[in-house]
C-alpha cells in the first residue's frame, strides 16, 4: 500500500491511501484409526491389531482485492472520508466471486462557523456526522459451496459374486450457481456536543444496518428428490441508537469527579425470507428476532363458576380444577388452542415478549481527592424477557417433580392460599397442562451488575 498526504495547502488537507492484498491458504489433514490396542498404556498405531482406516481432507482458499481511502477537510469544518474495497474470493463461481464495497462519511463542525460565534463561550464543540458503507462477508458456507461434491462409499451387499463388497460413487447434491457475497449495508447519523466549559460531552448515533443476501435453504416440493441448495435469499435489518454522556468537574482545590453514562438499544427484524406457510416457529418477513410466542394468562382458576364459564382448555389437558392456569381466549372461538402455528392461524397464541437485550447501559463514576481515586463500573440491561427452556423448566418452576422444595410448597395454590404464584401441585408426571409458554411465568431478566471497584 502507499500513502500520500498534504497538510501544507492552507485551508485544505488531503490524504490518500491505496493498496493491494492477496491471500492464499491451504490445509491438508490426515486421520488414521485402529480399533484394538495390544496394551492400553502403549498409545501407538504400531501396537494395534485392529482394522486400520485412513482418511484425509484438503482445502484451499484464495482472496484478492484492492482498497483505497481518501480523507479531505476544509478549515477543519467540513470533513469527508471515502473508503472502498474490490474483493474476490475462490468460494464463489467465477461470474459472482468479485464484489465492490464502498463507504463514505461526512462531518460538519458547526461550532467553527461564524454564525455560532455568539454561543462560542459555552458551546465549545458541535459536530454533525453522517455515513454510509458496505462490507462483504465471504464466509457463508464451506470452502466450495458452489461445487457439487460426489461421495465415495462401499455397498453393504455382495453384487459381483466375488465375495467382496462393491465400491460406488454417490452423486452430489444440488448447489446454487449464483452464490455470492453476503453484504452488510450500514447507514448512520450522529452528533458530538461539548459545552459548559468542556464539562459536558455528549455523543449520539442512530444507525440502520441491513444484512443482505444471507444464505438459507428455500423450500421446494418433495418431488425435487434432493436436499434444497443454499441460496442468497434472506435479509435482515438492525435498527438502533447509542448515547454516551460524560460530565466532569472540580470542587475546590482537592476534589474532582467524572461520571460517564452510556445507553444503547437495537432491534433486529427479518425483511426477506422464504416461509411460504407463514410458520411462526420459523423466520418470516416482519419477525422481530427474539420473539416469544405464548398464551396470555388470565390467572389461576379461583371459583367453580369461573371454571365452568371459561373457554374449553381440553386441547391442552384434561381434568381441569381450581388452582390450574386460566388462559385467555384471544380469538373468541370458545376453546384454547395453538391453531396451526402460522401467521394466518395463531389460535390463542400471541407475542408475549422478546428475549433481545434492550437498553444496555453502563455507569462509570470516578471521584478523586488529592492523591486518592475511587473508580466504579457497573453495567446492565433495562429490559429483557426470558422464558425458561425445557431443560430449565423443572428447576425453575417444578410443577411436576420427584423432589419437593419448601418454597414451592409454600407458594403453590391451595384453597387457603389463593394468591399463590404457582398453580396447584401436579402429581402426574405426564401432566403438563399448566406448563405451556405463557405470560404469567415470563421472567424479567433486566439487571445491573457491579463489575469493578478500584481504590488507588
Short mmCIF file of N, CA and C in Angstrom, two decimals, residues 293-298 311 327-337 346-352:
data_model
loop_
_atom_site.label_atom_id
_atom_site.label_comp_id
_atom_site.label_asym_id
_atom_site.label_seq_id
_atom_site.Cartn_x
_atom_site.Cartn_y
_atom_site.Cartn_z
N UNK A 293 -43.49 -16.41 21.65
CA UNK A 293 -44.92 -16.64 21.45
C UNK A 293 -45.45 -17.52 22.58
N UNK A 294 -46.64 -17.20 23.07
CA UNK A 294 -47.23 -18.00 24.13
C UNK A 294 -48.66 -17.58 24.40
N UNK A 295 -49.25 -18.18 25.42
CA UNK A 295 -50.62 -17.83 25.81
C UNK A 295 -50.60 -16.64 26.77
N UNK A 296 -51.65 -15.84 26.68
CA UNK A 296 -51.85 -14.78 27.67
C UNK A 296 -52.62 -15.38 28.84
N UNK A 297 -52.09 -15.22 30.03
CA UNK A 297 -52.68 -15.85 31.20
C UNK A 297 -53.63 -14.89 31.91
N UNK A 298 -54.86 -15.37 32.16
CA UNK A 298 -55.83 -14.60 32.94
C UNK A 298 -55.48 -14.67 34.42
N UNK A 311 -63.46 -20.65 28.49
CA UNK A 311 -63.35 -21.37 27.22
C UNK A 311 -62.73 -22.74 27.47
N UNK A 327 -56.22 -19.67 30.78
CA UNK A 327 -55.67 -19.00 29.61
C UNK A 327 -56.72 -18.13 28.94
N UNK A 328 -56.29 -17.03 28.32
CA UNK A 328 -57.21 -16.10 27.67
C UNK A 328 -57.59 -16.62 26.29
N UNK A 329 -58.88 -16.53 25.97
CA UNK A 329 -59.39 -16.94 24.66
C UNK A 329 -59.36 -15.72 23.73
N UNK A 330 -58.20 -15.51 23.07
CA UNK A 330 -57.98 -14.30 22.30
C UNK A 330 -58.78 -14.24 21.01
N UNK A 331 -59.05 -15.38 20.40
CA UNK A 331 -59.79 -15.35 19.13
C UNK A 331 -61.28 -15.62 19.31
N UNK A 332 -61.74 -15.71 20.55
CA UNK A 332 -63.17 -15.82 20.88
C UNK A 332 -63.85 -16.98 20.14
N UNK A 333 -63.16 -18.12 20.02
CA UNK A 333 -63.80 -19.27 19.37
C UNK A 333 -64.29 -20.31 20.38
N UNK A 334 -64.18 -19.99 21.67
CA UNK A 334 -64.72 -20.88 22.69
C UNK A 334 -63.77 -21.97 23.15
N UNK A 335 -62.57 -22.05 22.60
CA UNK A 335 -61.61 -23.05 23.05
C UNK A 335 -60.19 -22.49 22.95
N UNK A 336 -59.32 -22.99 23.82
CA UNK A 336 -57.93 -22.57 23.84
C UNK A 336 -57.12 -23.53 22.99
N UNK A 337 -56.38 -22.99 21.99
CA UNK A 337 -55.58 -23.84 21.12
C UNK A 337 -54.43 -23.03 20.54
N UNK A 346 -52.98 -18.37 14.38
CA UNK A 346 -52.17 -18.49 15.60
C UNK A 346 -52.99 -19.01 16.77
N UNK A 347 -54.27 -19.32 16.54
CA UNK A 347 -55.09 -19.75 17.66
C UNK A 347 -55.15 -18.67 18.72
N UNK A 348 -54.82 -19.05 19.96
CA UNK A 348 -54.81 -18.09 21.07
C UNK A 348 -53.40 -17.68 21.45
N UNK A 349 -52.44 -18.02 20.59
CA UNK A 349 -51.07 -17.60 20.84
C UNK A 349 -50.90 -16.13 20.47
N UNK A 350 -50.00 -15.47 21.15
CA UNK A 350 -49.68 -14.08 20.85
C UNK A 350 -48.23 -13.83 21.25
N UNK A 351 -47.67 -12.71 20.80
CA UNK A 351 -46.30 -12.36 21.19
C UNK A 351 -46.34 -11.82 22.63
N UNK A 352 -45.77 -12.57 23.55
CA UNK A 352 -45.81 -12.18 24.95
C UNK A 352 -44.53 -11.49 25.40
#
